[in-house]
PDB file of C-alpha atoms in Angstrom:
ATOM      1  CA  PRO A 754     -14.274   1.176  -9.660  1.00 82.00           C
ATOM      2  CA  LEU A 755     -16.335  -1.541  -7.924  1.00 91.00           C
ATOM      3  CA  ILE A 756     -15.736  -0.117  -4.471  1.00 90.00           C
ATOM      4  CA  TYR A 757     -16.341   3.489  -5.479  1.00 88.00           C
ATOM      5  CA  ALA A 758     -19.516   2.474  -7.346  1.00 92.00           C
ATOM      6  CA  GLY A 759     -20.839   0.739  -4.219  1.00 92.00           C
ATOM      7  CA  GLU A 760     -21.130  -2.621  -5.965  1.00 94.00           C
ATOM      8  CA  SER A 761     -22.105  -5.882  -4.291  1.00 95.00           C
ATOM      9  CA  GLY A 762     -20.951  -9.274  -5.473  1.00 95.00           C
ATOM     10  CA  ILE A 763     -17.964 -11.553  -5.827  1.00 95.00           C
ATOM     11  CA  LEU A 764     -14.785 -10.545  -7.663  1.00 96.00           C
ATOM     12  CA  LYS A 765     -12.907 -13.613  -8.859  1.00 96.00           C
ATOM     13  CA  ILE A 766      -9.215 -13.046  -9.494  1.00 97.00           C
ATOM     14  CA  HIS A 767      -7.205 -15.348 -11.746  1.00 97.00           C
ATOM     15  CA  HIS A 768      -3.462 -14.890 -11.370  1.00 96.00           C
ATOM     16  CA  ASP A 769      -1.576 -15.786 -14.565  1.00 95.00           C
ATOM     17  CA  TYR A 770       0.692 -18.065 -12.543  1.00 95.00           C
ATOM     18  CA  GLY A 771      -2.109 -20.433 -11.530  1.00 93.00           C
ATOM     19  CA  GLU A 772      -3.321 -18.899  -8.281  1.00 96.00           C
ATOM     20  CA  LYS A 773      -6.874 -17.768  -7.594  1.00 96.00           C
ATOM     21  CA  GLY A 774      -8.453 -15.321  -5.209  1.00 95.00           C
ATOM     22  CA  VAL A 775     -11.894 -14.018  -4.360  1.00 95.00           C
ATOM     23  CA  ILE A 776     -12.972 -10.654  -2.974  1.00 95.00           C
ATOM     24  CA  PHE A 777     -16.448 -10.378  -1.488  1.00 94.00           C
ATOM     25  CA  LEU A 778     -18.074  -6.935  -1.773  1.00 94.00           C
ATOM     26  CA  ASP A 779     -21.213  -5.580  -0.136  1.00 93.00           C
ATOM     27  CA  GLU A 780     -22.250  -2.101  -1.269  1.00 94.00           C
ATOM     28  CA  GLY A 781     -18.636  -1.217  -2.007  1.00 93.00           C
ATOM     29  CA  LEU A 782     -17.234  -2.550   1.255  1.00 93.00           C
ATOM     30  CA  VAL A 783     -14.833  -5.487   1.323  1.00 93.00           C
ATOM     31  CA  GLU A 784     -16.546  -8.169   3.387  1.00 92.00           C
ATOM     32  CA  GLY A 785     -13.752 -10.661   2.986  1.00 93.00           C
ATOM     33  CA  VAL A 786     -10.878 -11.907   0.844  1.00 95.00           C
ATOM     34  CA  ARG A 787      -9.720 -15.420   0.109  1.00 94.00           C
ATOM     35  CA  ALA A 788      -6.510 -16.281  -1.773  1.00 94.00           C
ATOM     36  CA  LYS A 789      -4.505 -19.472  -1.930  1.00 87.00           C
ATOM     37  CA  ASP A 790      -4.872 -21.019   1.528  1.00 89.00           C
ATOM     38  CA  SER A 791      -5.423 -17.753   3.365  1.00 93.00           C
ATOM     39  CA  ILE A 792      -8.322 -15.503   4.289  1.00 93.00           C
ATOM     40  CA  GLY A 793      -8.841 -11.959   5.512  1.00 94.00           C
ATOM     41  CA  LYS A 794      -5.967  -9.507   5.789  1.00 93.00           C
ATOM     42  CA  THR A 795      -3.362 -12.124   4.850  1.00 94.00           C
ATOM     43  CA  ALA A 796      -5.264 -13.005   1.671  1.00 95.00           C
ATOM     44  CA  ALA A 797      -5.610  -9.298   0.837  1.00 95.00           C
ATOM     45  CA  GLY A 798      -1.817  -8.979   1.015  1.00 94.00           C
ATOM     46  CA  VAL A 799      -1.388 -12.013  -1.246  1.00 96.00           C
ATOM     47  CA  CYS A 800      -3.755 -10.596  -3.883  1.00 95.00           C
ATOM     48  CA  ALA A 801      -2.058  -7.194  -3.783  1.00 95.00           C
ATOM     49  CA  LYS A 802       1.227  -8.831  -4.870  1.00 96.00           C
ATOM     50  CA  TRP A 803      -0.300 -10.308  -8.019  1.00 97.00           C
ATOM     51  CA  VAL A 804       0.371  -8.162 -11.080  1.00 96.00           C
ATOM     52  CA  SER A 805      -0.586 -10.370 -14.025  1.00 95.00           C
ATOM     53  CA  ILE A 806      -4.266 -10.995 -13.390  1.00 95.00           C
ATOM     54  CA  SER A 807      -7.670 -11.253 -14.997  1.00 96.00           C
ATOM     55  CA  THR A 808     -10.909 -10.754 -13.110  1.00 96.00           C
ATOM     56  CA  THR A 809     -14.566 -11.713 -13.309  1.00 97.00           C
ATOM     57  CA  PHE A 810     -17.209  -9.872 -11.309  1.00 97.00           C
ATOM     58  CA  LEU A 811     -20.378 -11.730 -10.349  1.00 96.00           C
ATOM     59  CA  GLN A 812     -22.707  -8.874  -9.514  1.00 95.00           C
ATOM     60  CA  GLY A 813     -25.181  -9.547  -6.740  1.00 91.00           C
ATOM     61  CA  GLU A 814     -23.653 -12.917  -5.800  1.00 88.00           C
ATOM     62  CA  ARG A 815     -23.368 -13.577  -2.071  1.00 83.00           C
ATOM     63  CA  GLN A 816     -21.199 -15.708   0.200  1.00 76.00           C
ATOM     64  CA  ASP A 817     -22.077 -17.388   3.470  1.00 73.00           C
ATOM     65  CA  ASP A 818     -20.985 -14.786   6.052  1.00 67.00           C
ATOM     66  CA  SER A 819     -19.784 -17.414   8.527  1.00 70.00           C
ATOM     67  CA  GLU A 820     -16.673 -18.075   6.400  1.00 76.00           C
ATOM     68  CA  LEU A 821     -15.655 -14.448   5.944  1.00 82.00           C
ATOM     69  CA  VAL A 822     -12.998 -12.612   7.932  1.00 85.00           C
ATOM     70  CA  ALA A 823     -13.468  -8.853   7.897  1.00 84.00           C
ATOM     71  CA  VAL A 824     -11.044  -6.711   5.919  1.00 91.00           C
ATOM     72  CA  ASP A 825     -10.829  -2.957   6.398  1.00 94.00           C
ATOM     73  CA  THR A 826     -11.811  -1.537   2.995  1.00 94.00           C
ATOM     74  CA  GLY A 827      -9.807   1.663   3.467  1.00 94.00           C
ATOM     75  CA  LYS A 828      -6.617  -0.173   4.425  1.00 94.00           C
ATOM     76  CA  PHE A 829      -7.101  -2.625   1.554  1.00 93.00           C
ATOM     77  CA  MET A 830      -7.461   0.279  -0.887  1.00 93.00           C
ATOM     78  CA  ILE A 831      -4.245   1.833   0.454  1.00 94.00           C
ATOM     79  CA  ILE A 832      -2.401  -1.455  -0.129  1.00 93.00           C
ATOM     80  CA  LEU A 833      -3.763  -1.678  -3.688  1.00 93.00           C
ATOM     81  CA  GLU A 834      -2.906   1.964  -4.391  1.00 94.00           C
ATOM     82  CA  LYS A 835       0.694   1.417  -3.248  1.00 95.00           C
ATOM     83  CA  ALA A 836       0.940  -1.680  -5.459  1.00 94.00           C
ATOM     84  CA  HIS A 837      -0.544   0.268  -8.398  1.00 94.00           C
ATOM     85  CA  LYS A 838       2.020   3.066  -8.009  1.00 96.00           C
ATOM     86  CA  MET A 839       4.855   0.548  -7.773  1.00 96.00           C
ATOM     87  CA  ILE A 840       3.646  -1.237 -10.923  1.00 95.00           C
ATOM     88  CA  GLN A 841       3.602   2.071 -12.801  1.00 95.00           C
ATOM     89  CA  LYS A 842       7.188   2.700 -11.682  1.00 96.00           C
ATOM     90  CA  ILE A 843       8.261  -0.842 -12.630  1.00 96.00           C
ATOM     91  CA  ASN A 844       6.722  -0.411 -16.101  1.00 93.00           C
ATOM     92  CA  THR A 845       9.262   2.341 -16.797  1.00 93.00           C
ATOM     93  CA  MET A 846      12.034  -0.264 -16.670  1.00 94.00           C
ATOM     94  CA  VAL A 847      10.394  -3.669 -17.148  1.00 93.00           C
ATOM     95  CA  PRO A 848       8.404  -3.487 -20.386  1.00 91.00           C
ATOM     96  CA  GLY A 849       6.642  -6.834 -20.047  1.00 90.00           C
ATOM     97  CA  ASN A 850       6.593 -10.396 -18.769  1.00 91.00           C
ATOM     98  CA  ASP A 851       8.419 -11.605 -21.872  1.00 93.00           C
ATOM     99  CA  SER A 852      11.307  -9.215 -21.286  1.00 94.00           C
ATOM    100  CA  ILE A 853      14.746 -10.657 -20.671  1.00 95.00           C
ATOM    101  CA  PHE A 854      17.362  -9.155 -18.367  1.00 96.00           C
ATOM    102  CA  LYS A 855      20.954 -10.073 -17.691  1.00 96.00           C
ATOM    103  CA  GLY A 856      22.549  -9.487 -14.325  1.00 93.00           C
ATOM    104  CA  ASP A 857      26.232  -8.808 -13.880  1.00 91.00           C
ATOM    105  CA  PRO A 858      27.467 -10.178 -10.519  1.00 83.00           C
ATOM    106  CA  ARG A 859      30.666  -8.139 -10.879  1.00 83.00           C
ATOM    107  CA  LEU A 860      28.565  -4.985 -10.429  1.00 82.00           C
ATOM    108  CA  ALA A 861      26.768  -6.251  -7.323  1.00 74.00           C
ATOM    109  CA  ASP A 862      28.535  -3.654  -5.167  1.00 71.00           C
ATOM    110  CA  LYS A 863      26.527  -0.956  -6.961  1.00 67.00           C
ATOM    111  CA  HIS A 864      23.360  -2.349  -5.390  1.00 63.00           C
ATOM    112  CA  LYS A 865      23.325  -0.979  -1.845  1.00 68.00           C
ATOM    113  CA  ARG A 866      20.797  -3.200  -0.053  1.00 77.00           C
ATOM    114  CA  TYR A 867      20.716  -6.772  -1.267  1.00 80.00           C
ATOM    115  CA  SER A 868      17.631  -8.675  -0.059  1.00 87.00           C
ATOM    116  CA  LYS A 869      16.983 -12.429  -0.214  1.00 92.00           C
ATOM    117  CA  VAL A 870      14.703 -11.760  -3.188  1.00 94.00           C
ATOM    118  CA  ASP A 871      17.408  -9.694  -4.919  1.00 92.00           C
ATOM    119  CA  ALA A 872      19.945 -12.484  -4.458  1.00 89.00           C
ATOM    120  CA  LYS A 873      17.557 -15.106  -5.854  1.00 94.00           C
ATOM    121  CA  VAL A 874      16.483 -12.930  -8.788  1.00 95.00           C
ATOM    122  CA  MET A 875      20.075 -11.959  -9.569  1.00 93.00           C
ATOM    123  CA  GLY A 876      20.928 -15.642  -9.922  1.00 92.00           C
ATOM    124  CA  LEU A 877      18.061 -16.067 -12.388  1.00 96.00           C
ATOM    125  CA  LEU A 878      18.847 -13.025 -14.566  1.00 96.00           C
ATOM    126  CA  ASN A 879      21.005 -15.021 -16.963  1.00 95.00           C
ATOM    127  CA  GLY A 880      20.039 -13.308 -20.224  1.00 94.00           C
ATOM    128  CA  LYS A 881      17.857 -16.264 -21.261  1.00 94.00           C
ATOM    129  CA  ARG A 882      14.927 -16.407 -18.837  1.00 95.00           C
ATOM    130  CA  THR A 883      11.889 -14.204 -19.350  1.00 95.00           C
ATOM    131  CA  ILE A 884      10.366 -12.330 -16.447  1.00 96.00           C
ATOM    132  CA  SER A 885       7.519 -14.897 -16.541  1.00 96.00           C
ATOM    133  CA  ARG A 886       9.972 -17.753 -16.132  1.00 96.00           C
ATOM    134  CA  ILE A 887      11.727 -15.977 -13.264  1.00 97.00           C
ATOM    135  CA  VAL A 888       8.395 -15.447 -11.490  1.00 97.00           C
ATOM    136  CA  MET A 889       7.680 -19.178 -11.812  1.00 96.00           C
ATOM    137  CA  ASP A 890      11.168 -20.247 -10.718  1.00 96.00           C
ATOM    138  CA  ALA A 891      11.980 -17.792  -7.923  1.00 95.00           C
ATOM    139  CA  GLY A 892       9.432 -18.847  -5.309  1.00 94.00           C
ATOM    140  CA  TYR A 893       8.547 -15.288  -4.271  1.00 97.00           C
ATOM    141  CA  PRO A 894       5.447 -13.165  -4.966  1.00 97.00           C
ATOM    142  CA  GLU A 895       5.297 -11.661  -8.449  1.00 97.00           C
ATOM    143  CA  LEU A 896       5.372  -8.038  -7.276  1.00 97.00           C
ATOM    144  CA  ASP A 897       8.410  -8.698  -5.046  1.00 97.00           C
ATOM    145  CA  ILE A 898      10.272 -10.162  -8.029  1.00 97.00           C
ATOM    146  CA  LEU A 899       9.362  -7.233 -10.268  1.00 97.00           C
ATOM    147  CA  ILE A 900      10.479  -4.772  -7.588  1.00 96.00           C
ATOM    148  CA  SER A 901      13.766  -6.642  -7.372  1.00 96.00           C
ATOM    149  CA  VAL A 902      14.296  -6.542 -11.152  1.00 96.00           C
ATOM    150  CA  PHE A 903      13.484  -2.824 -11.078  1.00 96.00           C
ATOM    151  CA  ARG A 904      15.958  -2.187  -8.237  1.00 93.00           C
ATOM    152  CA  LEU A 905      18.701  -4.265  -9.861  1.00 93.00           C
ATOM    153  CA  GLY A 906      18.140  -2.506 -13.183  1.00 93.00           C
ATOM    154  CA  SER A 907      18.031   0.942 -11.590  1.00 91.00           C
ATOM    155  CA  SER A 908      21.320   0.348  -9.814  1.00 89.00           C
ATOM    156  CA  GLY A 909      22.994  -0.860 -13.026  1.00 90.00           C
ATOM    157  CA  VAL A 910      23.498  -4.426 -11.812  1.00 92.00           C
ATOM    158  CA  ALA A 911      21.093  -5.807 -14.438  1.00 94.00           C
ATOM    159  CA  ARG A 912      20.267  -4.618 -17.925  1.00 94.00           C
ATOM    160  CA  LEU A 913      17.404  -5.211 -20.304  1.00 95.00           C
ATOM    161  CA  LEU A 914      18.281  -7.394 -23.302  1.00 94.00           C
ATOM    162  CA  VAL A 915      14.885  -8.043 -24.892  1.00 86.00           C
ATOM    163  CA  ALA A 916      11.870  -5.759 -24.471  1.00 81.00           C
ATOM    164  CA  ASN A 917       8.253  -6.638 -25.199  1.00 65.00           C
ATOM    165  CA  LYS A 918       4.818  -5.159 -24.532  1.00 56.00           C
ATOM    166  CA  LEU A 919       3.955  -3.350 -21.309  1.00 50.00           C
ATOM    167  CA  MET A 920       2.790  -5.353 -18.326  1.00 51.00           C
ATOM    168  CA  CYS A 921      -0.790  -5.220 -17.214  1.00 52.00           C
ATOM    169  CA  ASP A 922      -1.662  -2.197 -15.173  1.00 51.00           C
ATOM    170  CA  TYR A 923      -5.204  -3.079 -14.275  1.00 46.00           C
ATOM    171  CA  GLU A 924      -7.243  -0.530 -12.444  1.00 47.00           C
ATOM    172  CA  ARG A 925      -7.762  -2.419  -9.225  1.00 45.00           C
ATOM    173  CA  LEU A 926     -11.187  -2.608  -7.634  1.00 49.00           C
TER     174      LEU A 926
END
């Protein structure tokens, strides 16, 4: 909504897992993005992989332009839209961050393409850890972990044991 409304200011993003990001807007255009230790396009990619977030918008606030690295607003919106669609899909299988899944290594052959993330997540799906705990322990971006849980669940390699409330599906920018 901020981009489409042509807003100017600073959007502060607080990731539930301790990370922070900032998006600088000028009349609805993304002037720059900062997240973790990165800026620009890299930072935009980092922010797009955060699912559990809260935001604060400081309308009219400005940033010294010398520190900003341009980000293509259209491309950034495409990245966020793809993430939004993936989160909606994930929500059909992963009800919330307090959900607990159990993986069955004996069924691993059912999962066609095993990625490094899938292998790590599979080892953490022990029927005791919540999704939140797995996100903290796995060492991969939150969205990548959720995609992995979704893929493992969809292929029958993991199953949901405990379901809780739906994950955040914030309308992004």
